[in-house]
Amino acid sequence: MADILVVEDEADIANLVRLHLEMLGHRVLCCDTLAYGRRALESREWALLVLDLSLPDGDGLGFCRALRDADAALPILMLTARSSEHDRVRGLETGADDYLAKPFGVLELQARVRALLRRASLLEPSAPVGPLEVPPLRLDPARRAATRDGEALELTATEFDLLAFLARQPGVVFSRQQLLSEVWGYHHEGYEHTVNSHINRLRAKIERDPSHPRLIRTVWGVGYTLDVSEAA
Ligand code: CA
């Protein structure tokens, strides 16, 4: 059971989200403004934030960015009524872990929430895994901690899982669909931007020069690989 905060001003959608997350056994608080959401975030710990993109007192994008700067760990699922690809990508680039475009199916909502909570959970009963040494990177899955040249990297849970997945098989090229399925846990077509945006954010954090990435390489037409052949 997790505590989930929903910031959404459309009552029908907020109620739908609440109902279907409560069905999974979670506790849900709905807020209909950013101001109310901000107070709720300050008042206690949350396992997940479901955030609408447009709210009566402001834009979910700016809210998401500020929140991500203050707290790298809170998983964020963005709801967007905007159907343009540009807006979806912007949502991801402000730090959301995943997004759902309205109208969405409740089963898809439940699946996304389940996957985000599973990824974020430090208590996940998985096989014990030792640290991954991929110089200059070092990842400790048990602590979800990562360093580059001994310096701590501030990664979100999703960023960590994506990097750890690549680091387990350095040099292997994975398609965006494979990464979606392995890291996000779903197979939907059309969500490849989710992968691209997270790769961009990871590069900004781990590469010496993110505009000329040496660690996470793009293999055109195929996907991405963690290249450690000439650690830069
Ligand atoms: Ca709205």
mmCIF file of C-alpha atoms and ligand atoms in Angstrom:
data_model
loop_
_atom_site.group_PDB
_atom_site.id
_atom_site.type_symbol
_atom_site.label_atom_id
_atom_site.label_comp_id
_atom_site.label_asym_id
_atom_site.label_seq_id
_atom_site.Cartn_x
_atom_site.Cartn_y
_atom_site.Cartn_z
ATOM 1 C CA MET A 1 0.000 0.000 0.000
ATOM 2 C CA ALA A 2 1.346 3.387 -0.979
ATOM 3 C CA ASP A 3 0.367 7.013 -0.398
ATOM 4 C CA ILE A 4 -0.343 8.650 -3.729
ATOM 5 C CA LEU A 5 -0.918 12.341 -4.349
ATOM 6 C CA VAL A 6 -3.075 13.295 -7.332
ATOM 7 C CA VAL A 7 -3.000 16.917 -8.545
ATOM 8 C CA GLU A 8 -5.798 17.208 -11.092
ATOM 9 C CA ASP A 9 -8.514 19.864 -11.373
ATOM 10 C CA GLU A 10 -11.015 17.900 -13.466
ATOM 11 C CA ALA A 11 -13.188 16.234 -10.841
ATOM 12 C CA ASP A 12 -14.279 13.366 -13.091
ATOM 13 C CA ILE A 13 -10.712 12.392 -13.866
ATOM 14 C CA ALA A 14 -9.508 12.881 -10.304
ATOM 15 C CA ASN A 15 -12.290 10.623 -9.054
ATOM 16 C CA LEU A 16 -11.585 8.013 -11.694
ATOM 17 C CA VAL A 17 -7.903 7.975 -10.766
ATOM 18 C CA ARG A 18 -8.679 7.829 -7.053
ATOM 19 C CA LEU A 19 -11.164 5.002 -7.438
ATOM 20 C CA HIS A 20 -8.853 2.831 -9.495
ATOM 21 C CA LEU A 21 -5.788 3.426 -7.360
ATOM 22 C CA GLU A 22 -7.771 2.709 -4.192
ATOM 23 C CA MET A 23 -8.818 -0.540 -5.845
ATOM 24 C CA LEU A 24 -5.134 -1.475 -5.874
ATOM 25 C CA GLY A 25 -5.077 -0.850 -2.131
ATOM 26 C CA HIS A 26 -3.400 2.564 -2.164
ATOM 27 C CA ARG A 27 -4.305 5.654 -0.173
ATOM 28 C CA VAL A 28 -5.051 8.589 -2.434
ATOM 29 C CA LEU A 29 -5.322 12.320 -1.813
ATOM 30 C CA CYS A 30 -6.652 14.509 -4.636
ATOM 31 C CA CYS A 31 -5.765 18.201 -4.904
ATOM 32 C CA ASP A 32 -7.326 20.471 -7.518
ATOM 33 C CA THR A 33 -4.726 23.246 -7.551
ATOM 34 C CA LEU A 34 -0.941 23.488 -7.550
ATOM 35 C CA ALA A 35 -1.047 25.502 -4.333
ATOM 36 C CA TYR A 36 -2.962 22.738 -2.576
ATOM 37 C CA GLY A 37 -0.635 20.122 -4.089
ATOM 38 C CA ARG A 38 2.437 21.994 -2.909
ATOM 39 C CA ARG A 39 1.119 22.095 0.648
ATOM 40 C CA ALA A 40 0.350 18.384 0.540
ATOM 41 C CA LEU A 41 3.884 17.640 -0.690
ATOM 42 C CA GLU A 42 5.397 19.681 2.112
ATOM 43 C CA SER A 43 3.244 18.110 4.762
ATOM 44 C CA ARG A 44 4.362 14.489 4.388
ATOM 45 C CA GLU A 45 6.102 11.803 2.354
ATOM 46 C CA TRP A 46 4.479 10.458 -0.797
ATOM 47 C CA ALA A 47 5.277 7.341 -2.796
ATOM 48 C CA LEU A 48 4.061 8.765 -6.096
ATOM 49 C CA LEU A 49 2.745 11.976 -7.624
ATOM 50 C CA VAL A 50 0.153 11.920 -10.416
ATOM 51 C CA LEU A 51 0.293 15.405 -11.938
ATOM 52 C CA ASP A 52 -2.004 17.014 -14.482
ATOM 53 C CA LEU A 53 -0.291 19.276 -16.987
ATOM 54 C CA SER A 54 -2.680 22.228 -16.872
ATOM 55 C CA LEU A 55 -4.133 23.456 -13.611
ATOM 56 C CA PRO A 56 -6.167 26.556 -12.773
ATOM 57 C CA ASP A 57 -3.327 28.250 -10.906
ATOM 58 C CA GLY A 58 -0.459 27.312 -13.181
ATOM 59 C CA ASP A 59 1.404 24.937 -15.370
ATOM 60 C CA GLY A 60 2.303 21.420 -14.264
ATOM 61 C CA LEU A 61 5.550 21.639 -16.237
ATOM 62 C CA GLY A 62 7.115 24.353 -14.101
ATOM 63 C CA PHE A 63 5.821 22.663 -10.976
ATOM 64 C CA CYS A 64 7.382 19.383 -12.067
ATOM 65 C CA ARG A 65 10.725 20.982 -12.832
ATOM 66 C CA ALA A 66 10.922 22.742 -9.468
ATOM 67 C CA LEU A 67 9.898 19.581 -7.696
ATOM 68 C CA ARG A 68 12.503 17.520 -9.507
ATOM 69 C CA ASP A 69 15.209 19.999 -8.555
ATOM 70 C CA ALA A 70 14.208 19.669 -4.913
ATOM 71 C CA ASP A 71 13.578 15.934 -4.780
ATOM 72 C CA ALA A 72 15.227 13.535 -7.188
ATOM 73 C CA ALA A 73 13.501 10.459 -5.853
ATOM 74 C CA LEU A 74 9.734 11.067 -6.016
ATOM 75 C CA PRO A 75 8.245 9.188 -8.982
ATOM 76 C CA ILE A 76 6.064 11.448 -11.149
ATOM 77 C CA LEU A 77 3.386 10.294 -13.582
ATOM 78 C CA MET A 78 2.202 13.180 -15.745
ATOM 79 C CA LEU A 79 -1.306 13.350 -17.178
ATOM 80 C CA THR A 80 -1.611 15.302 -20.355
ATOM 81 C CA ALA A 81 -4.613 16.335 -22.379
ATOM 82 C CA ARG A 82 -2.307 17.744 -24.997
ATOM 83 C CA SER A 83 -1.837 15.337 -27.782
ATOM 84 C CA SER A 84 1.105 16.923 -29.529
ATOM 85 C CA GLU A 85 4.357 15.069 -29.357
ATOM 86 C CA HIS A 86 6.139 18.291 -28.467
ATOM 87 C CA ASP A 87 4.146 18.697 -25.253
ATOM 88 C CA ARG A 88 4.673 15.090 -24.259
ATOM 89 C CA VAL A 89 8.406 15.385 -24.716
ATOM 90 C CA ARG A 90 8.476 18.618 -22.709
ATOM 91 C CA GLY A 91 6.674 16.836 -19.893
ATOM 92 C CA LEU A 92 9.307 14.142 -19.784
ATOM 93 C CA GLU A 93 12.141 16.614 -20.017
ATOM 94 C CA THR A 94 10.965 18.491 -16.958
ATOM 95 C CA GLY A 95 11.539 15.342 -14.957
ATOM 96 C CA ALA A 96 8.392 13.236 -15.148
ATOM 97 C CA ASP A 97 9.133 9.500 -15.076
ATOM 98 C CA ASP A 98 6.256 8.615 -17.327
ATOM 99 C CA TYR A 99 3.118 10.128 -18.812
ATOM 100 C CA LEU A 100 -0.387 9.141 -19.794
ATOM 101 C CA ALA A 101 -2.248 10.967 -22.546
ATOM 102 C CA LYS A 102 -5.945 11.599 -21.891
ATOM 103 C CA PRO A 103 -8.192 9.839 -22.465
ATOM 104 C CA PHE A 104 -6.507 6.822 -20.930
ATOM 105 C CA GLY A 105 -7.797 3.427 -19.914
ATOM 106 C CA VAL A 106 -7.946 2.593 -16.221
ATOM 107 C CA LEU A 107 -6.036 -0.653 -16.738
ATOM 108 C CA GLU A 108 -3.222 1.312 -18.334
ATOM 109 C CA LEU A 109 -3.265 3.779 -15.441
ATOM 110 C CA GLN A 110 -3.040 0.926 -12.950
ATOM 111 C CA ALA A 111 -0.225 -0.744 -14.893
ATOM 112 C CA ARG A 112 1.823 2.466 -15.051
ATOM 113 C CA VAL A 113 1.375 3.165 -11.349
ATOM 114 C CA ARG A 114 2.276 -0.406 -10.443
ATOM 115 C CA ALA A 115 5.441 -0.229 -12.565
ATOM 116 C CA LEU A 116 6.507 3.144 -11.117
ATOM 117 C CA LEU A 117 5.995 2.005 -7.539
ATOM 118 C CA ARG A 118 7.813 -1.257 -8.176
ATOM 119 C CA ARG A 119 10.773 0.602 -9.637
ATOM 120 C CA ALA A 120 10.939 3.116 -6.845
ATOM 121 C CA SER A 121 10.667 0.562 -4.078
ATOM 122 C CA LEU A 122 13.838 0.027 -2.115
ATOM 123 C CA LEU A 123 12.206 -3.006 -0.558
ATOM 124 C CA GLU A 124 11.783 -4.837 -3.806
ATOM 125 C CA PRO A 125 12.533 -8.479 -3.050
ATOM 126 C CA SER A 126 14.859 -9.115 -5.938
ATOM 127 C CA ALA A 127 17.888 -11.352 -6.088
ATOM 128 C CA PRO A 128 20.801 -9.700 -4.290
ATOM 129 C CA VAL A 129 22.985 -7.944 -6.814
ATOM 130 C CA GLY A 130 26.495 -6.730 -6.184
ATOM 131 C CA PRO A 131 27.806 -3.390 -7.377
ATOM 132 C CA LEU A 132 28.213 -2.930 -11.122
ATOM 133 C CA GLU A 133 31.674 -1.676 -12.016
ATOM 134 C CA VAL A 134 31.721 -0.088 -15.433
ATOM 135 C CA PRO A 135 34.522 2.482 -15.198
ATOM 136 C CA PRO A 136 34.237 5.385 -14.820
ATOM 137 C CA LEU A 137 30.778 4.441 -13.504
ATOM 138 C CA ARG A 138 29.973 2.407 -10.436
ATOM 139 C CA LEU A 139 26.404 1.422 -9.554
ATOM 140 C CA ASP A 140 25.185 -0.142 -6.351
ATOM 141 C CA PRO A 141 21.715 -1.614 -7.025
ATOM 142 C CA ALA A 142 21.100 -2.457 -3.374
ATOM 143 C CA ARG A 143 21.454 1.197 -2.389
ATOM 144 C CA ARG A 144 20.409 2.598 -5.763
ATOM 145 C CA ALA A 145 23.516 4.724 -5.625
ATOM 146 C CA ALA A 146 25.700 5.596 -8.573
ATOM 147 C CA THR A 147 29.032 7.387 -8.917
ATOM 148 C CA ARG A 148 31.187 8.643 -11.741
ATOM 149 C CA ASP A 149 34.912 8.812 -10.904
ATOM 150 C CA GLY A 150 33.887 8.431 -7.267
ATOM 151 C CA GLU A 151 31.512 11.389 -7.392
ATOM 152 C CA ALA A 152 27.892 10.742 -6.450
ATOM 153 C CA LEU A 153 25.323 11.063 -9.254
ATOM 154 C CA GLU A 154 21.839 12.313 -8.420
ATOM 155 C CA LEU A 155 19.626 9.957 -10.404
ATOM 156 C CA THR A 156 15.888 9.378 -10.244
ATOM 157 C CA ALA A 157 14.719 5.800 -9.760
ATOM 158 C CA THR A 158 13.923 5.539 -13.453
ATOM 159 C CA GLU A 159 17.263 6.982 -14.516
ATOM 160 C CA PHE A 160 19.051 4.578 -12.203
ATOM 161 C CA ASP A 161 17.192 1.564 -13.552
ATOM 162 C CA LEU A 162 17.844 2.590 -17.140
ATOM 163 C CA LEU A 163 21.565 3.065 -16.493
ATOM 164 C CA ALA A 164 21.791 -0.172 -14.488
ATOM 165 C CA PHE A 165 20.081 -2.075 -17.285
ATOM 166 C CA LEU A 166 22.594 -0.773 -19.841
ATOM 167 C CA ALA A 167 25.489 -1.346 -17.425
ATOM 168 C CA ARG A 168 24.627 -5.006 -16.933
ATOM 169 C CA GLN A 169 25.413 -5.627 -20.582
ATOM 170 C CA PRO A 170 27.876 -2.964 -21.679
ATOM 171 C CA GLY A 171 28.429 -2.833 -25.417
ATOM 172 C CA VAL A 172 25.080 -4.472 -26.207
ATOM 173 C CA VAL A 173 22.769 -2.279 -28.290
ATOM 174 C CA PHE A 174 19.147 -2.105 -27.126
ATOM 175 C CA SER A 175 16.251 -0.728 -29.142
ATOM 176 C CA ARG A 176 13.922 1.827 -27.596
ATOM 177 C CA GLN A 177 11.164 -0.776 -27.563
ATOM 178 C CA GLN A 178 13.406 -3.192 -25.672
ATOM 179 C CA LEU A 179 14.309 -0.526 -23.137
ATOM 180 C CA LEU A 180 10.632 0.415 -22.686
ATOM 181 C CA SER A 181 9.724 -3.169 -22.092
ATOM 182 C CA GLU A 182 12.657 -3.960 -19.770
ATOM 183 C CA VAL A 183 12.869 -0.730 -17.770
ATOM 184 C CA TRP A 184 9.327 0.683 -17.886
ATOM 185 C CA GLY A 185 7.624 -2.677 -18.076
ATOM 186 C CA TYR A 186 5.278 -2.043 -20.987
ATOM 187 C CA HIS A 187 5.182 -2.482 -24.700
ATOM 188 C CA HIS A 188 3.181 0.376 -26.140
ATOM 189 C CA GLU A 189 4.087 1.739 -29.503
ATOM 190 C CA GLY A 190 4.548 5.456 -29.653
ATOM 191 C CA TYR A 191 6.191 5.904 -26.271
ATOM 192 C CA GLU A 192 9.755 5.866 -27.596
ATOM 193 C CA HIS A 193 10.092 9.528 -26.593
ATOM 194 C CA THR A 194 9.961 8.370 -23.006
ATOM 195 C CA VAL A 195 13.236 6.545 -23.609
ATOM 196 C CA ASN A 196 14.845 9.390 -25.576
ATOM 197 C CA SER A 197 14.049 11.950 -22.889
ATOM 198 C CA HIS A 198 15.447 9.814 -20.116
ATOM 199 C CA ILE A 199 18.595 9.107 -22.103
ATOM 200 C CA ASN A 200 19.031 12.885 -22.553
ATOM 201 C CA ARG A 201 18.609 13.478 -18.838
ATOM 202 C CA LEU A 202 21.017 10.679 -17.972
ATOM 203 C CA ARG A 203 23.601 12.087 -20.370
ATOM 204 C CA ALA A 204 23.293 15.506 -18.785
ATOM 205 C CA LYS A 205 24.201 13.890 -15.481
ATOM 206 C CA ILE A 206 26.861 11.357 -16.406
ATOM 207 C CA GLU A 207 28.644 12.612 -19.518
ATOM 208 C CA ARG A 208 31.581 15.032 -19.407
ATOM 209 C CA ASP A 209 30.185 16.690 -22.541
ATOM 210 C CA PRO A 210 26.497 15.760 -22.960
ATOM 211 C CA SER A 211 26.468 17.140 -26.514
ATOM 212 C CA HIS A 212 29.169 14.592 -27.445
ATOM 213 C CA PRO A 213 28.220 11.580 -25.375
ATOM 214 C CA ARG A 214 30.958 8.969 -24.962
ATOM 215 C CA LEU A 215 29.310 6.661 -22.446
ATOM 216 C CA ILE A 216 25.738 6.267 -23.702
ATOM 217 C CA ARG A 217 26.071 6.004 -27.446
ATOM 218 C CA THR A 218 23.278 6.358 -29.978
ATOM 219 C CA VAL A 219 23.384 3.650 -32.622
ATOM 220 C CA TRP A 220 21.421 5.247 -35.436
ATOM 221 C CA GLY A 221 18.372 3.324 -36.478
ATOM 222 C CA VAL A 222 18.878 0.797 -33.705
ATOM 223 C CA GLY A 223 18.990 2.267 -30.219
ATOM 224 C CA TYR A 224 21.431 2.857 -27.389
ATOM 225 C CA THR A 225 24.406 1.172 -25.802
ATOM 226 C CA LEU A 226 26.677 1.834 -22.860
ATOM 227 C CA ASP A 227 30.122 2.109 -24.401
ATOM 228 C CA VAL A 228 33.016 1.645 -22.051
ATOM 229 C CA SER A 229 35.680 0.902 -24.621
ATOM 230 C CA GLU A 230 37.243 4.323 -24.290
ATOM 231 C CA ALA A 231 36.021 5.611 -20.972
ATOM 232 C CA ALA A 232 35.845 9.335 -21.457
HETATM 233 CA CA CA B 1 -6.471 20.208 -16.080
#
